[in-house]
Amino acid sequence: MRTSRLLLLALAIGAGASLTHGAPAFAKGRKGGEGAPAANREEIDKLKAVKLGDPKAGTFKWQMSPEEVMGLVKQSLERKYQSRIEGSAQDPGKQQRIRDEMDKEVNAVKKSFIKFEGQKTGLDVSIVGPEFQQNTGEAVLVAKEDVWTRYFFFFENGLYKMFLAFNKDAIEGKSFRDFGKNMEAKYGRAKEVYRDERVKDGMRHVLDHYEWSAGGDKLRLIDRSEFYGVYCLVLSDAATQARADEKRKYTNPAQNNKDSLVEAVTAKDTNERDANDNIIDRITGKEIKKPGDEAKHADIVVPSVGGAGKGKATPASESASGKDSKKKSKGNPATDGLEL
């Protein structure tokens, strides 16, 4: 009888210790500790779906080649236009216009493919600028979808990351924290990661991103509203991301891995002038001068993704070299051999 009472007492003490230590560990992980909470696997699979929200229609898989991803994107676009094409069977002219519209969208995806081999691109100072580096075996393919623009990132010819930039309509004017709560309702409770940001009066502690884990996958919700008015989900294969990060350190040891856009805004100039008055110069690495100290120059224009299409401007710094390059080669070397 005494042995039974001792056993029950030991079990009770063990259970109490488990409850006591469990809560602080969870709070630590949620606010920036050692690990991110597990995400809803079913919802993660929906993010990978070729047809948004329907994994049964096929999914993008890690290590797919650019050709394989482009093939699935083409299939998705064909399904998107199928009902309109069939519905215009009695009007050949209208049907052809719809087919031309579809072909234009397919070709836009193909032309968006870029290998980052050291050349200047509009993406270097774009919403995805912090997501890649030059000369590290990385590449990107871009496709516009109903809810977001999807950037497919490749490392050594294999898909390893998808960057999903929500359309402004999907944000509905929500703050980053409110939007984060909506994402937690879908993917589960997230780890909140904070950063210390430099301001004129010192430092401030701000929410940088939300983070989840899902097996070998990592999901982040990041804030890009200050420059682009949107929030973004970044889903990646954690193991391949780690390999890419190591290659970046080896290939570009002097490159700061911080977000150039955030650093440019939050940095405090030594001459105490407004920190944002020359933000484009600081992002692009130009010499910083006070307004009025230099001669008048042309406006700096960041080109659209892919660099093709009517009416797209060319940065002033590239206009001269661009003419020479066009004479030397035809087409886009980065997209040669990629067929849909």
mmCIF file of C-alpha atoms in Angstrom:
data_model
loop_
_atom_site.group_PDB
_atom_site.id
_atom_site.type_symbol
_atom_site.label_atom_id
_atom_site.label_comp_id
_atom_site.label_asym_id
_atom_site.label_seq_id
_atom_site.Cartn_x
_atom_site.Cartn_y
_atom_site.Cartn_z
ATOM 1 C CA MET A 1 0.000 0.000 0.000
ATOM 2 C CA ARG A 2 2.798 2.381 0.911
ATOM 3 C CA THR A 3 4.589 1.522 -2.331
ATOM 4 C CA SER A 4 1.464 2.436 -4.317
ATOM 5 C CA ARG A 5 1.188 5.827 -2.582
ATOM 6 C CA LEU A 6 4.851 6.575 -3.290
ATOM 7 C CA LEU A 7 4.390 5.657 -6.956
ATOM 8 C CA LEU A 8 1.360 7.948 -7.285
ATOM 9 C CA LEU A 9 3.281 10.761 -5.563
ATOM 10 C CA ALA A 10 6.216 10.365 -8.000
ATOM 11 C CA LEU A 11 3.881 10.432 -11.002
ATOM 12 C CA ALA A 12 2.172 13.574 -9.694
ATOM 13 C CA ILE A 13 5.507 15.352 -9.187
ATOM 14 C CA GLY A 14 6.622 14.393 -12.691
ATOM 15 C CA ALA A 15 3.397 15.667 -14.241
ATOM 16 C CA GLY A 16 3.662 18.926 -12.332
ATOM 17 C CA ALA A 17 7.231 19.472 -13.509
ATOM 18 C CA SER A 18 6.164 18.838 -17.101
ATOM 19 C CA LEU A 19 3.412 21.449 -16.891
ATOM 20 C CA THR A 20 5.699 23.959 -15.172
ATOM 21 C CA HIS A 21 8.470 23.769 -17.779
ATOM 22 C CA GLY A 22 6.233 23.376 -20.850
ATOM 23 C CA ALA A 23 4.699 26.864 -20.988
ATOM 24 C CA PRO A 24 7.908 28.932 -20.810
ATOM 25 C CA ALA A 25 9.538 26.787 -23.513
ATOM 26 C CA PHE A 26 6.615 27.400 -25.874
ATOM 27 C CA ALA A 27 6.646 31.124 -25.211
ATOM 28 C CA LYS A 28 10.386 31.263 -25.842
ATOM 29 C CA GLY A 29 10.046 29.465 -29.164
ATOM 30 C CA ARG A 30 7.158 31.681 -30.228
ATOM 31 C CA LYS A 31 8.914 34.973 -29.493
ATOM 32 C CA GLY A 32 12.253 34.211 -31.092
ATOM 33 C CA GLY A 33 13.731 31.208 -29.321
ATOM 34 C CA GLU A 34 15.196 28.027 -30.734
ATOM 35 C CA GLY A 35 12.487 26.658 -33.000
ATOM 36 C CA ALA A 36 9.434 27.634 -35.015
ATOM 37 C CA PRO A 37 6.069 25.950 -34.346
ATOM 38 C CA ALA A 38 4.848 23.360 -36.813
ATOM 39 C CA ALA A 39 2.579 24.646 -39.567
ATOM 40 C CA ASN A 40 -0.634 23.037 -40.808
ATOM 41 C CA ARG A 41 0.710 20.519 -43.358
ATOM 42 C CA GLU A 42 -2.475 20.513 -45.418
ATOM 43 C CA GLU A 43 -2.309 24.288 -45.872
ATOM 44 C CA ILE A 44 1.390 24.109 -46.780
ATOM 45 C CA ASP A 45 0.534 21.634 -49.536
ATOM 46 C CA LYS A 46 -2.024 24.111 -50.864
ATOM 47 C CA LEU A 47 0.728 26.696 -51.217
ATOM 48 C CA LYS A 48 2.612 24.265 -53.459
ATOM 49 C CA ALA A 49 -0.430 23.475 -55.582
ATOM 50 C CA VAL A 50 -0.203 24.206 -59.310
ATOM 51 C CA LYS A 51 -3.866 25.171 -59.179
ATOM 52 C CA LEU A 52 -4.164 27.499 -56.194
ATOM 53 C CA GLY A 53 -5.627 25.711 -53.182
ATOM 54 C CA ASP A 54 -6.051 22.344 -54.960
ATOM 55 C CA PRO A 55 -3.073 19.971 -54.416
ATOM 56 C CA LYS A 56 -4.980 17.194 -56.228
ATOM 57 C CA ALA A 57 -4.421 19.110 -59.464
ATOM 58 C CA GLY A 58 -0.659 18.716 -59.020
ATOM 59 C CA THR A 59 1.999 20.390 -56.920
ATOM 60 C CA PHE A 60 5.358 22.057 -57.441
ATOM 61 C CA LYS A 61 8.040 19.863 -55.889
ATOM 62 C CA TRP A 62 11.446 20.841 -54.597
ATOM 63 C CA GLN A 63 14.343 20.181 -56.986
ATOM 64 C CA MET A 64 12.153 20.467 -60.081
ATOM 65 C CA SER A 65 14.104 21.939 -62.991
ATOM 66 C CA PRO A 66 13.103 25.306 -64.517
ATOM 67 C CA GLU A 67 11.743 23.425 -67.541
ATOM 68 C CA GLU A 68 9.518 21.258 -65.332
ATOM 69 C CA VAL A 69 8.197 24.253 -63.415
ATOM 70 C CA MET A 70 7.519 26.161 -66.619
ATOM 71 C CA GLY A 71 5.658 23.170 -68.014
ATOM 72 C CA LEU A 72 3.346 23.071 -64.992
ATOM 73 C CA VAL A 73 2.791 26.832 -65.148
ATOM 74 C CA LYS A 74 1.815 26.500 -68.824
ATOM 75 C CA GLN A 75 -0.660 23.736 -67.985
ATOM 76 C CA SER A 76 -2.186 25.923 -65.289
ATOM 77 C CA LEU A 77 -2.595 28.834 -67.709
ATOM 78 C CA GLU A 78 -4.152 26.581 -70.346
ATOM 79 C CA ARG A 79 -6.728 25.385 -67.812
ATOM 80 C CA LYS A 80 -7.371 29.007 -66.851
ATOM 81 C CA TYR A 81 -8.278 29.937 -70.440
ATOM 82 C CA GLN A 82 -9.965 26.647 -71.392
ATOM 83 C CA SER A 83 -13.563 27.635 -70.584
ATOM 84 C CA ARG A 84 -13.236 30.969 -72.417
ATOM 85 C CA ILE A 85 -11.782 29.284 -75.493
ATOM 86 C CA GLU A 86 -14.507 26.628 -75.553
ATOM 87 C CA GLY A 87 -17.212 29.241 -74.967
ATOM 88 C CA SER A 88 -16.140 31.212 -78.031
ATOM 89 C CA ALA A 89 -16.189 28.272 -80.458
ATOM 90 C CA GLN A 90 -18.902 29.956 -82.566
ATOM 91 C CA ASP A 91 -16.798 33.099 -82.979
ATOM 92 C CA PRO A 92 -13.392 32.149 -84.498
ATOM 93 C CA GLY A 93 -12.122 35.732 -84.327
ATOM 94 C CA LYS A 94 -12.883 36.062 -80.614
ATOM 95 C CA GLN A 95 -11.464 32.617 -79.921
ATOM 96 C CA GLN A 96 -8.194 33.546 -81.612
ATOM 97 C CA ARG A 97 -7.943 36.728 -79.573
ATOM 98 C CA ILE A 98 -8.329 34.685 -76.393
ATOM 99 C CA ARG A 99 -5.634 32.255 -77.571
ATOM 100 C CA ASP A 100 -3.335 35.189 -78.323
ATOM 101 C CA GLU A 101 -3.966 36.530 -74.822
ATOM 102 C CA MET A 102 -3.042 33.143 -73.363
ATOM 103 C CA ASP A 103 0.102 32.870 -75.483
ATOM 104 C CA LYS A 104 1.166 36.347 -74.383
ATOM 105 C CA GLU A 105 0.866 35.361 -70.732
ATOM 106 C CA VAL A 106 2.767 32.102 -71.302
ATOM 107 C CA ASN A 107 5.569 33.933 -73.110
ATOM 108 C CA ALA A 108 5.783 36.524 -70.323
ATOM 109 C CA VAL A 109 6.524 33.708 -67.848
ATOM 110 C CA LYS A 110 9.166 32.239 -70.150
ATOM 111 C CA LYS A 111 10.886 35.608 -70.633
ATOM 112 C CA SER A 112 10.940 36.210 -66.872
ATOM 113 C CA PHE A 113 13.503 33.444 -66.347
ATOM 114 C CA ILE A 114 16.813 34.909 -65.164
ATOM 115 C CA LYS A 115 20.058 33.265 -64.114
ATOM 116 C CA PHE A 116 21.927 35.449 -61.646
ATOM 117 C CA GLU A 117 25.387 35.347 -63.186
ATOM 118 C CA GLY A 118 26.663 38.781 -62.196
ATOM 119 C CA GLN A 119 24.637 40.912 -64.598
ATOM 120 C CA LYS A 120 22.573 43.901 -63.475
ATOM 121 C CA THR A 121 18.846 43.191 -63.186
ATOM 122 C CA GLY A 122 15.874 45.133 -61.912
ATOM 123 C CA LEU A 123 15.381 42.371 -59.349
ATOM 124 C CA ASP A 124 18.514 43.303 -57.390
ATOM 125 C CA VAL A 125 16.703 46.283 -55.835
ATOM 126 C CA SER A 126 13.184 44.846 -56.053
ATOM 127 C CA ILE A 127 10.848 43.222 -53.575
ATOM 128 C CA VAL A 128 12.853 39.965 -53.882
ATOM 129 C CA GLY A 129 16.301 41.604 -53.718
ATOM 130 C CA PRO A 130 17.238 40.037 -50.343
ATOM 131 C CA GLU A 131 16.217 36.554 -51.568
ATOM 132 C CA PHE A 132 19.178 35.824 -53.863
ATOM 133 C CA GLN A 133 22.777 36.710 -54.665
ATOM 134 C CA GLN A 134 24.757 36.834 -57.895
ATOM 135 C CA ASN A 135 27.167 34.110 -59.095
ATOM 136 C CA THR A 136 25.884 31.464 -56.681
ATOM 137 C CA GLY A 137 24.029 29.155 -59.063
ATOM 138 C CA GLU A 138 20.677 30.833 -58.409
ATOM 139 C CA ALA A 139 17.897 31.672 -60.863
ATOM 140 C CA VAL A 140 14.272 32.837 -60.822
ATOM 141 C CA LEU A 141 11.062 32.402 -62.800
ATOM 142 C CA VAL A 142 8.030 34.670 -62.268
ATOM 143 C CA ALA A 143 4.318 33.961 -62.745
ATOM 144 C CA LYS A 144 1.370 36.220 -61.935
ATOM 145 C CA GLU A 145 -1.586 34.497 -60.256
ATOM 146 C CA ASP A 146 -4.970 35.661 -59.014
ATOM 147 C CA VAL A 147 -3.962 36.294 -55.399
ATOM 148 C CA TRP A 148 -0.234 36.957 -55.711
ATOM 149 C CA THR A 149 2.829 37.058 -57.912
ATOM 150 C CA ARG A 150 4.830 33.860 -57.477
ATOM 151 C CA TYR A 151 8.627 33.923 -57.759
ATOM 152 C CA PHE A 152 10.166 30.452 -58.230
ATOM 153 C CA PHE A 153 13.777 30.401 -57.020
ATOM 154 C CA PHE A 154 16.255 27.747 -58.169
ATOM 155 C CA PHE A 155 19.609 26.732 -56.739
ATOM 156 C CA GLU A 156 21.914 24.651 -58.927
ATOM 157 C CA ASN A 157 19.016 24.082 -61.332
ATOM 158 C CA GLY A 158 16.591 22.799 -58.666
ATOM 159 C CA LEU A 159 13.513 24.545 -57.260
ATOM 160 C CA TYR A 160 14.025 25.320 -53.584
ATOM 161 C CA LYS A 161 11.976 28.410 -52.743
ATOM 162 C CA MET A 162 8.709 30.124 -53.673
ATOM 163 C CA PHE A 163 8.230 33.796 -52.853
ATOM 164 C CA LEU A 164 4.549 34.791 -52.898
ATOM 165 C CA ALA A 165 3.927 38.547 -53.018
ATOM 166 C CA PHE A 166 0.260 39.184 -52.254
ATOM 167 C CA ASN A 167 -1.716 41.560 -54.467
ATOM 168 C CA LYS A 168 -2.707 44.751 -52.683
ATOM 169 C CA ASP A 169 -6.378 43.730 -52.883
ATOM 170 C CA ALA A 170 -5.610 40.685 -50.740
ATOM 171 C CA ILE A 171 -4.106 42.857 -47.988
ATOM 172 C CA GLU A 172 -7.334 44.863 -47.529
ATOM 173 C CA GLY A 173 -5.521 47.615 -45.623
ATOM 174 C CA LYS A 174 -4.611 45.347 -42.687
ATOM 175 C CA SER A 175 -1.589 46.069 -40.524
ATOM 176 C CA PHE A 176 1.225 43.526 -40.613
ATOM 177 C CA ARG A 177 0.293 42.191 -37.187
ATOM 178 C CA ASP A 178 -3.393 41.864 -38.105
ATOM 179 C CA PHE A 179 -2.498 40.126 -41.356
ATOM 180 C CA GLY A 180 -0.161 37.873 -39.390
ATOM 181 C CA LYS A 181 -3.057 36.837 -37.157
ATOM 182 C CA ASN A 182 -5.019 35.863 -40.271
ATOM 183 C CA MET A 183 -2.118 33.717 -41.429
ATOM 184 C CA GLU A 184 -1.848 32.104 -37.991
ATOM 185 C CA ALA A 185 -5.528 31.163 -38.243
ATOM 186 C CA LYS A 186 -4.675 29.303 -41.453
ATOM 187 C CA TYR A 187 -1.197 27.863 -40.804
ATOM 188 C CA GLY A 188 -1.139 27.634 -37.005
ATOM 189 C CA ARG A 189 0.609 29.636 -34.307
ATOM 190 C CA ALA A 190 3.856 31.159 -35.519
ATOM 191 C CA LYS A 191 7.169 32.219 -34.053
ATOM 192 C CA GLU A 192 7.466 36.011 -33.962
ATOM 193 C CA VAL A 193 10.953 37.194 -34.902
ATOM 194 C CA TYR A 194 11.980 40.721 -33.949
ATOM 195 C CA ARG A 195 14.811 42.981 -35.062
ATOM 196 C CA ASP A 196 16.466 46.054 -33.585
ATOM 197 C CA GLU A 197 16.072 48.950 -35.999
ATOM 198 C CA ARG A 198 18.153 52.107 -36.021
ATOM 199 C CA VAL A 199 16.196 55.365 -35.796
ATOM 200 C CA LYS A 200 17.241 58.963 -35.188
ATOM 201 C CA ASP A 201 16.506 58.707 -31.477
ATOM 202 C CA GLY A 202 18.331 55.396 -31.009
ATOM 203 C CA MET A 203 16.957 51.863 -31.504
ATOM 204 C CA ARG A 204 13.514 50.336 -31.613
ATOM 205 C CA HIS A 205 12.406 46.706 -31.305
ATOM 206 C CA VAL A 206 10.099 45.830 -34.207
ATOM 207 C CA LEU A 207 8.386 42.706 -35.504
ATOM 208 C CA ASP A 208 10.415 41.480 -38.490
ATOM 209 C CA HIS A 209 8.568 38.337 -39.606
ATOM 210 C CA TYR A 210 6.474 35.332 -38.627
ATOM 211 C CA GLU A 211 7.950 31.869 -39.003
ATOM 212 C CA TRP A 212 6.682 28.277 -39.171
ATOM 213 C CA SER A 213 8.294 24.890 -39.776
ATOM 214 C CA ALA A 214 6.708 22.045 -41.746
ATOM 215 C CA GLY A 215 8.867 18.942 -41.836
ATOM 216 C CA GLY A 216 11.804 19.958 -43.993
ATOM 217 C CA ASP A 217 10.055 23.137 -45.130
ATOM 218 C CA LYS A 218 10.257 26.620 -43.682
ATOM 219 C CA LEU A 219 7.522 29.242 -44.055
ATOM 220 C CA ARG A 220 7.913 32.969 -43.356
ATOM 221 C CA LEU A 221 5.528 35.904 -43.549
ATOM 222 C CA ILE A 222 7.505 39.086 -44.216
ATOM 223 C CA ASP A 223 6.552 42.761 -44.350
ATOM 224 C CA ARG A 224 7.232 44.623 -47.601
ATOM 225 C CA SER A 225 4.549 47.267 -47.101
ATOM 226 C CA GLU A 226 6.848 50.260 -46.581
ATOM 227 C CA PHE A 227 8.100 50.173 -50.163
ATOM 228 C CA TYR A 228 5.552 48.019 -52.010
ATOM 229 C CA GLY A 229 2.386 48.079 -49.914
ATOM 230 C CA VAL A 230 2.208 44.279 -49.641
ATOM 231 C CA TYR A 231 3.109 41.326 -47.425
ATOM 232 C CA CYS A 232 4.775 38.157 -48.689
ATOM 233 C CA LEU A 233 4.906 34.458 -47.853
ATOM 234 C CA VAL A 234 8.223 32.697 -48.436
ATOM 235 C CA LEU A 235 8.161 28.890 -48.552
ATOM 236 C CA SER A 236 11.509 27.121 -48.863
ATOM 237 C CA ASP A 237 13.268 23.790 -48.560
ATOM 238 C CA ALA A 238 15.302 24.393 -45.408
ATOM 239 C CA ALA A 239 18.166 22.038 -46.321
ATOM 240 C CA THR A 240 18.726 23.567 -49.764
ATOM 241 C CA GLN A 241 18.411 27.073 -48.344
ATOM 242 C CA ALA A 242 21.220 26.240 -45.926
ATOM 243 C CA ARG A 243 23.404 25.020 -48.824
ATOM 244 C CA ALA A 244 22.669 28.189 -50.792
ATOM 245 C CA ASP A 245 23.547 30.342 -47.773
ATOM 246 C CA GLU A 246 26.894 28.565 -47.408
ATOM 247 C CA LYS A 247 27.715 29.096 -51.071
ATOM 248 C CA ARG A 248 26.823 32.783 -50.738
ATOM 249 C CA LYS A 249 29.294 33.146 -47.858
ATOM 250 C CA TYR A 250 32.018 31.519 -49.931
ATOM 251 C CA THR A 251 31.262 33.366 -53.203
ATOM 252 C CA ASN A 252 30.387 36.797 -51.786
ATOM 253 C CA PRO A 253 32.199 36.996 -48.414
ATOM 254 C CA ALA A 254 32.089 40.795 -48.313
ATOM 255 C CA GLN A 255 28.416 41.117 -49.139
ATOM 256 C CA ASN A 256 26.185 42.137 -46.244
ATOM 257 C CA ASN A 257 23.313 39.680 -45.958
ATOM 258 C CA LYS A 258 21.000 42.274 -44.432
ATOM 259 C CA ASP A 259 17.953 43.609 -46.261
ATOM 260 C CA SER A 260 19.339 46.510 -48.320
ATOM 261 C CA LEU A 261 15.965 48.246 -48.465
ATOM 262 C CA VAL A 262 15.453 48.156 -44.701
ATOM 263 C CA GLU A 263 19.033 49.201 -44.003
ATOM 264 C CA ALA A 264 18.784 52.115 -46.431
ATOM 265 C CA VAL A 265 15.698 53.490 -44.714
ATOM 266 C CA THR A 266 16.762 52.947 -41.112
ATOM 267 C CA ALA A 267 20.391 54.087 -41.410
ATOM 268 C CA LYS A 268 21.153 57.460 -39.815
ATOM 269 C CA ASP A 269 23.331 59.794 -41.875
ATOM 270 C CA THR A 270 26.300 61.348 -40.070
ATOM 271 C CA ASN A 271 25.308 64.804 -41.316
ATOM 272 C CA GLU A 272 21.898 64.454 -39.597
ATOM 273 C CA ARG A 273 19.878 65.133 -42.757
ATOM 274 C CA ASP A 274 16.707 63.182 -43.538
ATOM 275 C CA ALA A 275 17.646 59.505 -43.722
ATOM 276 C CA ASN A 276 15.494 58.862 -46.800
ATOM 277 C CA ASP A 277 16.379 61.793 -49.039
ATOM 278 C CA ASN A 278 18.826 59.745 -51.112
ATOM 279 C CA ILE A 279 17.511 56.222 -50.597
ATOM 280 C CA ILE A 280 17.882 55.122 -54.226
ATOM 281 C CA ASP A 281 21.546 56.161 -54.229
ATOM 282 C CA ARG A 282 22.243 54.162 -51.081
ATOM 283 C CA ILE A 283 20.413 51.081 -52.364
ATOM 284 C CA THR A 284 22.249 51.117 -55.693
ATOM 285 C CA GLY A 285 25.628 51.873 -54.120
ATOM 286 C CA LYS A 286 26.143 55.335 -55.557
ATOM 287 C CA GLU A 287 28.151 58.027 -53.803
ATOM 288 C CA ILE A 288 26.060 59.843 -51.216
ATOM 289 C CA LYS A 289 25.926 63.617 -51.574
ATOM 290 C CA LYS A 290 23.746 66.284 -50.060
ATOM 291 C CA PRO A 291 20.929 67.559 -52.266
ATOM 292 C CA GLY A 292 22.233 70.452 -54.400
ATOM 293 C CA ASP A 293 25.895 69.372 -54.202
ATOM 294 C CA GLU A 294 25.878 67.654 -57.566
ATOM 295 C CA ALA A 295 24.739 68.535 -61.072
ATOM 296 C CA LYS A 296 21.229 67.739 -62.190
ATOM 297 C CA HIS A 297 20.902 64.174 -63.448
ATOM 298 C CA ALA A 298 18.326 61.978 -65.112
ATOM 299 C CA ASP A 299 15.698 60.166 -63.077
ATOM 300 C CA ILE A 300 16.634 56.657 -61.991
ATOM 301 C CA VAL A 301 14.099 54.083 -63.171
ATOM 302 C CA VAL A 302 13.925 50.485 -61.973
ATOM 303 C CA PRO A 303 12.799 48.211 -64.838
ATOM 304 C CA SER A 304 10.011 45.666 -64.555
ATOM 305 C CA VAL A 305 10.639 41.935 -64.082
ATOM 306 C CA GLY A 306 11.907 40.184 -67.190
ATOM 307 C CA GLY A 307 13.019 43.353 -68.928
ATOM 308 C CA ALA A 308 10.696 42.839 -71.899
ATOM 309 C CA GLY A 309 7.596 44.531 -73.189
ATOM 310 C CA LYS A 310 6.543 47.867 -74.598
ATOM 311 C CA GLY A 311 7.160 51.075 -72.743
ATOM 312 C CA LYS A 312 9.612 49.631 -70.213
ATOM 313 C CA ALA A 313 12.313 52.041 -69.180
ATOM 314 C CA THR A 314 16.014 51.273 -68.998
ATOM 315 C CA PRO A 315 18.086 52.520 -66.056
ATOM 316 C CA ALA A 316 20.370 55.417 -66.983
ATOM 317 C CA SER A 317 23.403 53.477 -65.781
ATOM 318 C CA GLU A 318 22.672 50.646 -68.203
ATOM 319 C CA SER A 319 21.617 52.563 -71.314
ATOM 320 C CA ALA A 320 25.081 52.725 -72.862
ATOM 321 C CA SER A 321 26.135 49.158 -72.138
ATOM 322 C CA GLY A 322 22.736 47.863 -73.220
ATOM 323 C CA LYS A 323 23.253 49.057 -76.793
ATOM 324 C CA ASP A 324 26.563 47.216 -77.093
ATOM 325 C CA SER A 325 25.170 44.004 -75.625
ATOM 326 C CA LYS A 326 22.300 43.951 -78.092
ATOM 327 C CA LYS A 327 24.771 44.047 -80.977
ATOM 328 C CA LYS A 328 26.744 41.100 -79.631
ATOM 329 C CA SER A 329 23.890 38.674 -79.013
ATOM 330 C CA LYS A 330 20.304 38.072 -79.925
ATOM 331 C CA GLY A 331 17.650 36.919 -77.495
ATOM 332 C CA ASN A 332 18.066 36.251 -73.803
ATOM 333 C CA PRO A 333 20.921 33.815 -73.035
ATOM 334 C CA ALA A 334 19.319 33.042 -69.708
ATOM 335 C CA THR A 335 16.230 31.586 -71.409
ATOM 336 C CA ASP A 336 17.973 29.725 -74.259
ATOM 337 C CA GLY A 337 16.904 26.097 -74.361
ATOM 338 C CA LEU A 338 13.898 26.574 -72.089
ATOM 339 C CA GLU A 339 10.823 25.417 -73.907
ATOM 340 C CA LEU A 340 7.256 25.306 -72.685
#
